[in-house]
Coordinates of C-alpha atoms in Angstrom, one line a residue:
Chain L
N1 CA 80.7 172.9 -59.4
A2 CA 84.4 172.6 -59.6
G3 CA 84.8 170.1 -56.7
V4 CA 88.3 170.1 -55.3
T5 CA 90.9 172.4 -56.9
Q6 CA 94.5 172.9 -56.2
T7 CA 97.0 175.7 -57.1
P8 CA 99.6 175.7 -58.5
K9 CA 99.7 172.6 -60.7
F10 CA 103.4 172.6 -60.9
R11 CA 106.2 174.4 -59.1
V12 CA 110.0 174.2 -59.0
L13 CA 111.7 175.4 -55.8
K14 CA 115.3 175.8 -54.7
T15 CA 116.3 174.2 -51.4
G16 CA 115.5 176.5 -48.5
Q17 CA 112.7 178.4 -50.3
S18 CA 109.2 178.5 -48.9
M19 CA 105.8 178.2 -50.6
T20 CA 102.2 177.6 -49.9
L21 CA 99.9 175.2 -51.7
L22 CA 96.2 176.0 -51.9
C23 CA 93.4 173.6 -51.8
A24 CA 89.8 174.8 -52.3
Q25 CA 86.5 172.9 -52.3
D26 CA 83.0 174.1 -53.1
M27 CA 81.1 171.1 -51.7
N28 CA 80.8 172.5 -48.2
H29 CA 82.8 169.6 -46.8
E30 CA 83.9 169.7 -43.2
Y31 CA 86.9 167.4 -43.5
M32 CA 90.0 168.2 -45.6
Y33 CA 93.3 166.3 -46.1
W34 CA 96.7 166.8 -47.5
Y35 CA 98.6 163.7 -48.9
R36 CA 101.9 163.3 -50.7
Q37 CA 102.5 160.6 -53.3
D38 CA 105.9 159.3 -54.1
P39 CA 106.7 156.5 -56.6
G40 CA 105.9 153.1 -55.2
M41 CA 104.7 154.6 -51.9
G42 CA 101.0 155.1 -52.3
L43 CA 99.4 158.1 -50.6
R44 CA 100.7 159.2 -47.3
L45 CA 98.7 161.6 -45.0
I46 CA 100.5 164.8 -44.1
H47 CA 97.9 166.8 -42.2
Y48 CA 94.2 166.9 -42.0
S49 CA 91.4 169.1 -40.7
V50 CA 88.0 168.2 -39.2
G51 CA 86.6 171.6 -39.5
E52 CA 87.3 175.3 -39.9
G53 CA 90.1 176.4 -37.5
T54 CA 91.2 172.9 -36.6
T55 CA 94.2 170.9 -37.9
A56 CA 95.9 167.6 -36.9
K57 CA 99.0 165.7 -37.9
G58 CA 99.0 162.8 -40.1
E59 CA 101.6 160.1 -40.9
V60 CA 104.3 162.4 -42.3
P61 CA 103.9 165.9 -40.9
D62 CA 107.5 167.0 -40.5
G63 CA 108.6 170.0 -42.6
Y64 CA 105.0 171.0 -43.3
N65 CA 102.5 173.4 -41.7
V66 CA 98.8 173.8 -42.5
S67 CA 96.0 176.3 -41.9
R68 CA 92.2 176.1 -42.2
L69 CA 91.0 179.7 -41.7
K70 CA 88.0 179.3 -44.0
K71 CA 85.9 176.1 -44.4
Q72 CA 86.5 175.9 -48.1
N73 CA 90.3 176.3 -48.1
F74 CA 93.1 174.2 -46.7
L75 CA 96.6 175.6 -47.1
L76 CA 99.8 173.5 -47.0
G77 CA 103.0 175.4 -46.3
L78 CA 106.6 174.4 -46.7
E79 CA 108.8 176.8 -44.6
S80 CA 112.2 175.7 -45.9
A81 CA 111.9 173.3 -48.8
A82 CA 114.2 170.2 -49.0
P83 CA 114.8 167.8 -52.0
S84 CA 113.1 165.1 -49.9
Q85 CA 109.8 167.1 -50.3
T86 CA 109.9 166.6 -54.1
S87 CA 106.6 164.8 -54.6
V88 CA 103.0 165.1 -55.9
Y89 CA 100.7 166.6 -53.4
F90 CA 97.0 165.8 -53.3
C91 CA 94.3 167.5 -51.4
A92 CA 91.0 165.7 -50.6
S93 CA 87.8 166.5 -48.8
R94 CA 84.8 164.7 -47.5
A95 CA 81.4 165.3 -46.0
P96 CA 80.5 164.4 -42.4
L97 CA 79.1 160.9 -41.9
L98 CA 80.3 160.0 -45.4
E99 CA 83.6 158.1 -45.8
T100 CA 84.4 158.8 -49.4
Q101 CA 87.2 161.3 -50.0
Y102 CA 87.2 163.4 -53.2
F103 CA 90.6 164.3 -54.5
G104 CA 91.9 167.4 -56.3
P105 CA 94.1 167.1 -59.4
G106 CA 97.4 167.3 -57.6
T107 CA 100.4 169.7 -57.4
R108 CA 103.7 168.5 -58.7
L109 CA 106.6 170.0 -56.7
L110 CA 110.2 169.7 -57.6
V111 CA 112.8 170.9 -55.0
L112 CA 116.3 171.3 -56.4
Chain K
E1 CA 100.4 151.8 -36.7
D2 CA 97.8 151.1 -39.3
K3 CA 99.0 149.2 -42.3
V4 CA 97.5 148.3 -45.7
V5 CA 99.3 145.9 -48.0
Q6 CA 98.4 145.4 -51.7
S7 CA 99.5 142.7 -54.0
P8 CA 100.8 142.3 -56.6
L9 CA 102.5 145.7 -56.9
S10 CA 102.3 145.4 -60.7
L11 CA 100.6 143.3 -63.2
V12 CA 100.6 143.0 -67.0
V13 CA 97.8 141.3 -68.8
H14 CA 96.2 141.1 -72.2
E15 CA 92.8 142.5 -73.1
G16 CA 90.1 140.1 -72.2
D17 CA 91.9 138.6 -69.2
T18 CA 90.4 138.6 -65.7
V19 CA 92.5 140.0 -62.9
T20 CA 92.3 139.9 -59.1
L21 CA 93.9 142.5 -57.0
N22 CA 94.5 141.9 -53.3
C23 CA 94.4 144.1 -50.3
S24 CA 95.1 143.1 -46.7
Y25 CA 94.7 145.5 -43.8
E26 CA 95.5 146.1 -40.2
V27 CA 93.6 149.2 -39.2
T28 CA 92.7 150.3 -35.7
N29 CA 89.0 150.9 -35.1
F30 CA 88.3 149.8 -38.7
R31 CA 85.2 151.3 -40.3
S32 CA 85.5 150.8 -44.1
L33 CA 87.6 149.6 -47.0
L34 CA 87.8 151.8 -50.1
W35 CA 89.1 151.2 -53.6
Y36 CA 90.3 154.0 -55.9
K37 CA 91.5 154.1 -59.5
Q38 CA 94.3 156.4 -60.4
E39 CA 95.1 157.2 -64.0
K40 CA 97.2 160.2 -64.8
K41 CA 96.0 162.5 -62.1
A42 CA 93.7 162.3 -59.1
P43 CA 92.4 159.0 -57.6
T44 CA 88.8 158.4 -58.4
F45 CA 86.5 156.5 -56.1
L46 CA 85.4 153.0 -57.1
F47 CA 83.9 151.2 -54.1
M48 CA 83.5 151.4 -50.4
L49 CA 82.9 148.2 -48.4
T50 CA 81.8 148.1 -44.8
S51 CA 80.2 144.7 -44.4
S52 CA 81.8 141.3 -44.7
G53 CA 80.8 139.1 -47.6
I54 CA 78.8 141.6 -49.5
E55 CA 79.9 142.1 -53.1
K56 CA 79.9 145.5 -54.7
K57 CA 79.6 145.6 -58.5
S58 CA 79.9 148.2 -61.1
G59 CA 80.0 146.8 -64.7
R60 CA 83.1 144.6 -65.0
L61 CA 84.5 145.6 -61.6
S62 CA 83.5 143.9 -58.4
S63 CA 84.9 143.9 -54.9
I64 CA 84.3 141.9 -51.7
L65 CA 85.5 142.3 -48.1
D66 CA 86.4 139.7 -45.6
K67 CA 86.4 141.3 -42.1
K68 CA 87.4 138.1 -40.4
E69 CA 90.5 137.5 -42.4
L70 CA 91.1 141.3 -42.9
F71 CA 91.3 141.4 -46.7
S72 CA 89.5 142.6 -49.7
I73 CA 89.8 141.8 -53.4
L74 CA 89.0 143.7 -56.5
N75 CA 88.1 141.8 -59.6
I76 CA 88.1 143.1 -63.1
T77 CA 86.7 140.8 -65.9
A78 CA 87.2 141.2 -69.6
T79 CA 89.9 143.8 -69.1
Q80 CA 90.3 146.7 -71.6
T81 CA 93.2 149.0 -72.2
G82 CA 91.3 151.7 -70.5
D83 CA 91.6 149.7 -67.3
S84 CA 95.3 150.4 -67.2
A85 CA 95.9 152.4 -64.0
I86 CA 97.1 152.3 -60.5
Y87 CA 94.5 150.7 -58.2
L88 CA 94.7 152.0 -54.6
C89 CA 93.2 150.3 -51.6
A90 CA 92.6 152.2 -48.3
G91 CA 91.5 151.3 -44.9
G92 CA 89.3 153.8 -43.0
S93 CA 89.7 154.2 -39.2
G94 CA 88.5 156.3 -36.4
G95 CA 85.4 158.2 -35.3
S96 CA 85.2 161.9 -35.8
N97 CA 88.9 161.9 -36.8
Y98 CA 88.2 159.3 -39.5
K99 CA 91.1 159.0 -41.9
L100 CA 92.3 156.6 -44.6
T101 CA 95.5 154.6 -44.7
F102 CA 96.5 153.8 -48.3
G103 CA 98.4 150.8 -49.6
K104 CA 101.2 151.3 -52.2
G105 CA 98.9 150.5 -55.0
T106 CA 98.8 147.9 -57.8
L107 CA 99.9 149.1 -61.3
L108 CA 97.8 147.3 -63.8
T109 CA 98.8 147.4 -67.5
V110 CA 96.4 146.0 -70.0
N111 CA 98.0 145.3 -73.4
P112 CA 95.9 145.1 -76.6

């Protein structure tokens, strides 16, 4: 039982490049979330999903897109990376009726 | 806009000291208050509080919620160097679209 996994662990991009971050969970959770964490800023919600095929915007969605084609996977895309998107990205999931979110190990992204 | 404010932002203590971390919140349709501990990687769940005045305890850690005054505290007694971490507080809001709003965290450093 791996819980929540994220790939890649670390990535360096040049400004304007695109990439996709993958989050996978094996707990059969309905809800999945993408956060970014910047120094001194806590965790800020980018996008979330309440079930397969659904997505919604969070607090800081601009510059990101997401897809939830399969229940166990939640993808975060950057179409044209900017230095302001340098951050650590965390994925989380939770079960219905339970409020605790379980986090993946994070992806460190550096945009030059 | 939902808001969670933690204080202090950082704290340095000696082993054996007792610390109190504070969290105030303004969350629409509030449902729960969660505490997480973050060491080098992913946040790990500590407590969830939904009822006022009830203390949750786990070993040397305890937490209480005041729904009237909209705050929570996390106490750590007899601190150890392994308690050094960022402690995150989050307010949970909403129904089926339940989501967490995080504070910026308190960086606790416990020196030997």
